[in-house]
């Protein structure tokens, strides 16, 4: 059916959340392998600005939020499969509210659609903005790293073989900041973008299914009214 989530797993109860858990499992496994090889320690030591840690912490926070959002959308999908019934008193069913408001004869359907779309996609806007911030922090680290590199080059009055080791260490320090922060920002941007893309796709399918259910109930009411 058009509008359904594109992956069969997502159509199962809390399927989107399970997919997110599987993705997080792969990331945690990769992080554990990096920890065993001492890469995290080297990453922290090579970036005195701390931007790499900020990007990683921002990614973790946004990923946890993405998991909570997957769970919330899964509850709405379960409510939709129940015909728009409320999942629980604590969780409002978007389908229930939409169908109830649509039943009124003087309701503006365009406003209902806008409200439904805001509920489904509004919270993701801040997450997408933070995803862009990760990339910008990586670029900021690149600028800082190359600035440090330029300052060190500016201090070189001449080549002294006795100070070559210290000179190379200073130059590679700035280059390391530039490369590590850029790579970390790009990787975090891509990985979080994958999560948000699946959430948006699932939300699109959820909205489409709610609209389809509303049209079906409206047609059924018209047929019943004509028969009466």
Coordinates of C-alpha atoms in Angstrom, one line a residue:
X1 CA 0.0 0.0 0.0
X2 CA 1.3 3.5 -0.9
X3 CA 2.4 5.4 2.2
X4 CA 3.5 2.4 4.3
X5 CA 7.0 2.3 5.8
X6 CA 9.3 1.1 3.1
X7 CA 11.0 -1.6 5.2
X8 CA 8.9 -4.6 6.3
X9 CA 10.5 -4.6 9.8
X10 CA 9.1 -1.1 10.3
X11 CA 5.6 -2.3 9.9
X12 CA 6.0 -4.7 12.9
X13 CA 5.1 -3.4 16.4
X14 CA 7.9 -0.9 17.3
X15 CA 9.8 -2.0 14.2
X16 CA 11.4 1.4 13.7
X17 CA 12.7 1.3 17.2
X18 CA 14.1 -2.2 16.7
X19 CA 15.8 -1.0 13.5
X20 CA 17.3 1.9 15.5
X21 CA 18.5 -0.6 18.2
X22 CA 20.2 -2.7 15.5
X23 CA 21.9 0.4 14.1
X24 CA 23.1 1.5 17.5
X25 CA 24.4 -2.0 18.2
X26 CA 26.7 -1.8 15.2
X27 CA 27.9 1.7 16.3
X28 CA 28.5 0.5 19.9
X29 CA 30.4 -2.5 18.6
X30 CA 32.6 -0.2 16.4
X31 CA 33.2 2.1 19.4
X32 CA 34.2 -0.9 21.5
X33 CA 36.7 -2.0 18.9
X34 CA 38.2 1.5 18.8
X35 CA 38.4 1.5 22.6
X36 CA 40.3 -1.8 22.6
X37 CA 42.8 -0.5 20.1
X38 CA 43.3 2.7 22.1
X39 CA 41.9 4.9 19.4
X40 CA 39.7 7.0 21.6
X41 CA 42.6 7.9 23.9
X42 CA 44.7 8.9 20.9
X43 CA 41.7 10.9 19.5
X44 CA 41.4 12.9 22.8
X45 CA 45.2 13.5 23.0
X46 CA 45.5 14.6 19.4
X47 CA 42.8 17.3 19.7
X48 CA 43.6 19.8 22.5
X49 CA 40.6 22.0 21.5
X50 CA 38.1 19.4 22.7
X51 CA 35.9 19.9 19.6
X52 CA 36.1 16.1 18.8
X53 CA 34.6 15.2 22.2
X54 CA 31.9 17.9 21.8
X55 CA 30.9 16.4 18.4
X56 CA 30.9 12.9 19.9
X57 CA 28.8 13.9 22.9
X58 CA 26.4 15.8 20.6
X59 CA 26.0 12.8 18.4
X60 CA 25.3 10.5 21.4
X61 CA 22.7 12.9 22.7
X62 CA 20.9 13.3 19.3
X63 CA 21.0 9.5 18.8
X64 CA 19.3 8.9 22.1
X65 CA 16.7 11.4 21.2
X66 CA 16.3 9.7 17.8
X67 CA 15.6 6.4 19.7
X68 CA 12.9 8.0 21.8
X69 CA 11.4 9.5 18.7
X70 CA 11.4 6.1 17.1
X71 CA 9.5 4.7 20.1
X72 CA 7.0 7.5 20.0
X73 CA 6.3 7.1 16.3
X74 CA 6.0 3.3 16.9
X75 CA 3.2 4.0 19.4
X76 CA 1.4 6.1 16.8
X77 CA 1.8 3.3 14.2
X78 CA 0.3 0.8 16.7
X79 CA -2.6 3.2 17.4
X80 CA -3.2 3.5 13.6
X81 CA -3.3 -0.3 13.2
X82 CA -6.0 -0.3 15.9
X83 CA -8.2 2.0 13.8
X84 CA -7.0 5.2 15.4
X85 CA -7.6 4.2 19.0
X86 CA -5.6 5.7 21.8
X87 CA -2.6 3.7 22.8
X88 CA -2.8 4.7 26.5
X89 CA -4.1 7.7 28.5
X90 CA -0.6 9.2 28.5
X91 CA -0.1 9.0 24.7
X92 CA -2.4 10.9 22.4
X93 CA -3.2 9.2 19.1
X94 CA -2.7 11.5 16.1
X95 CA -5.0 9.3 14.1
X96 CA -7.7 9.5 16.8
X97 CA -7.5 13.3 16.9
X98 CA -7.5 13.7 13.2
X99 CA -10.5 11.4 12.6
X100 CA -12.4 13.0 15.4
X101 CA -11.8 16.5 14.1
X102 CA -12.4 15.4 10.5
X103 CA -15.9 14.2 11.4
X104 CA -17.1 17.7 12.1
X105 CA -18.7 19.1 8.9
X106 CA -17.2 22.6 9.1
X107 CA -13.6 21.5 9.8
X108 CA -10.9 23.0 7.6
X109 CA -9.0 19.9 6.2
X110 CA -6.0 22.0 5.2
X111 CA -5.5 23.0 8.9
X112 CA -5.9 19.4 10.0
X113 CA -3.3 18.3 7.5
X114 CA -0.9 21.1 8.7
X115 CA -1.3 20.1 12.3
X116 CA -0.8 16.4 11.5
X117 CA 2.3 17.2 9.5
X118 CA 3.7 19.4 12.3
X119 CA 3.2 16.6 14.8
X120 CA 5.0 14.1 12.6
X121 CA 7.9 16.2 11.3
X122 CA 8.2 19.3 13.6
X123 CA 10.4 17.7 16.3
X124 CA 12.9 16.5 13.7
X125 CA 13.7 20.0 12.6
X126 CA 15.8 20.7 15.7
X127 CA 17.6 17.4 15.3
X128 CA 18.4 18.2 11.6
X129 CA 19.8 21.6 12.8
X130 CA 22.0 20.0 15.4
X131 CA 23.1 17.5 12.7
X132 CA 24.3 20.5 10.7
X133 CA 26.1 21.9 13.8
X134 CA 28.2 18.7 14.0
X135 CA 29.5 19.4 10.5
X136 CA 30.1 23.1 11.3
X137 CA 32.1 22.1 14.4
X138 CA 34.2 19.8 12.3
X139 CA 34.9 22.7 9.9
X140 CA 35.6 25.0 12.8
X141 CA 38.2 22.5 14.0
X142 CA 39.7 22.5 10.5
X143 CA 40.0 26.3 10.6
X144 CA 41.6 26.2 14.0
X145 CA 44.0 23.4 13.0
X146 CA 45.2 25.2 9.9
X147 CA 45.5 28.5 11.9
X148 CA 47.8 26.7 14.4
X149 CA 49.8 25.3 11.5
X150 CA 50.1 28.8 9.9
X151 CA 51.2 30.3 13.2
X152 CA 53.9 27.7 13.6
X153 CA 55.1 28.2 10.1
X154 CA 55.3 32.0 10.8
X155 CA 57.6 31.4 13.7
X156 CA 60.1 29.6 11.6
X157 CA 63.0 32.0 10.9
X158 CA 65.2 29.4 9.4
X159 CA 65.8 25.7 9.4
X160 CA 67.7 24.4 12.4
X161 CA 68.4 20.6 12.2
X162 CA 68.6 20.4 16.0
X163 CA 65.1 21.7 16.4
X164 CA 63.6 19.8 13.4
X165 CA 61.9 17.2 15.7
X166 CA 60.1 19.8 17.8
X167 CA 59.2 21.8 14.7
X168 CA 57.6 18.8 13.0
X169 CA 55.7 18.0 16.2
X170 CA 54.2 21.5 16.3
X171 CA 53.3 21.4 12.6
X172 CA 51.7 17.9 12.8
X173 CA 49.7 19.0 15.9
X174 CA 47.8 21.7 14.0
X175 CA 47.3 19.3 11.0
X176 CA 46.0 16.6 13.4
X177 CA 43.4 19.0 14.8
X178 CA 42.3 19.9 11.4
X179 CA 41.9 16.4 10.1
X180 CA 40.5 14.7 13.2
X181 CA 37.8 17.3 13.8
X182 CA 36.8 17.3 10.2
X183 CA 36.6 13.5 9.9
X184 CA 34.7 13.2 13.2
X185 CA 32.2 15.9 12.2
X186 CA 31.6 14.3 8.8
X187 CA 31.1 10.8 10.3
X188 CA 28.7 12.1 12.9
X189 CA 26.8 14.1 10.4
X190 CA 26.4 11.1 8.1
X191 CA 25.5 8.6 10.8
X192 CA 22.9 10.9 12.5
X193 CA 21.5 11.8 9.1
X194 CA 20.8 8.2 8.4
X195 CA 18.8 7.9 11.6
X196 CA 16.8 11.1 10.9
X197 CA 16.2 10.1 7.3
X198 CA 14.5 6.9 8.4
X199 CA 12.5 8.7 11.0
X200 CA 11.3 11.2 8.4
X201 CA 10.4 8.4 6.0
X202 CA 8.5 6.6 8.6
X203 CA 6.7 9.8 9.6
X204 CA 5.7 10.3 5.9
X205 CA 4.3 6.9 5.8
X206 CA 2.4 7.4 9.0
X207 CA 0.8 10.6 7.8
X208 CA -0.1 9.0 4.5
X209 CA -1.8 6.1 6.3
X210 CA -3.8 8.4 8.6
X211 CA -5.0 10.4 5.6
X212 CA -5.9 7.2 3.8
X213 CA -7.9 6.0 6.8
X214 CA -9.7 9.4 7.0
X215 CA -10.7 9.2 3.3
X216 CA -11.9 5.7 3.7
X217 CA -14.0 6.5 6.7
X218 CA -15.4 9.6 4.9
X219 CA -16.4 7.5 1.8
X220 CA -18.0 4.9 4.1
X221 CA -20.0 7.6 5.8
X222 CA -21.1 9.0 2.5
X223 CA -22.2 5.6 1.2
X224 CA -24.1 4.9 4.5
X225 CA -25.8 8.3 4.3
X226 CA -26.8 7.7 0.7
X227 CA -28.2 4.3 1.4
X228 CA -30.2 5.6 4.3

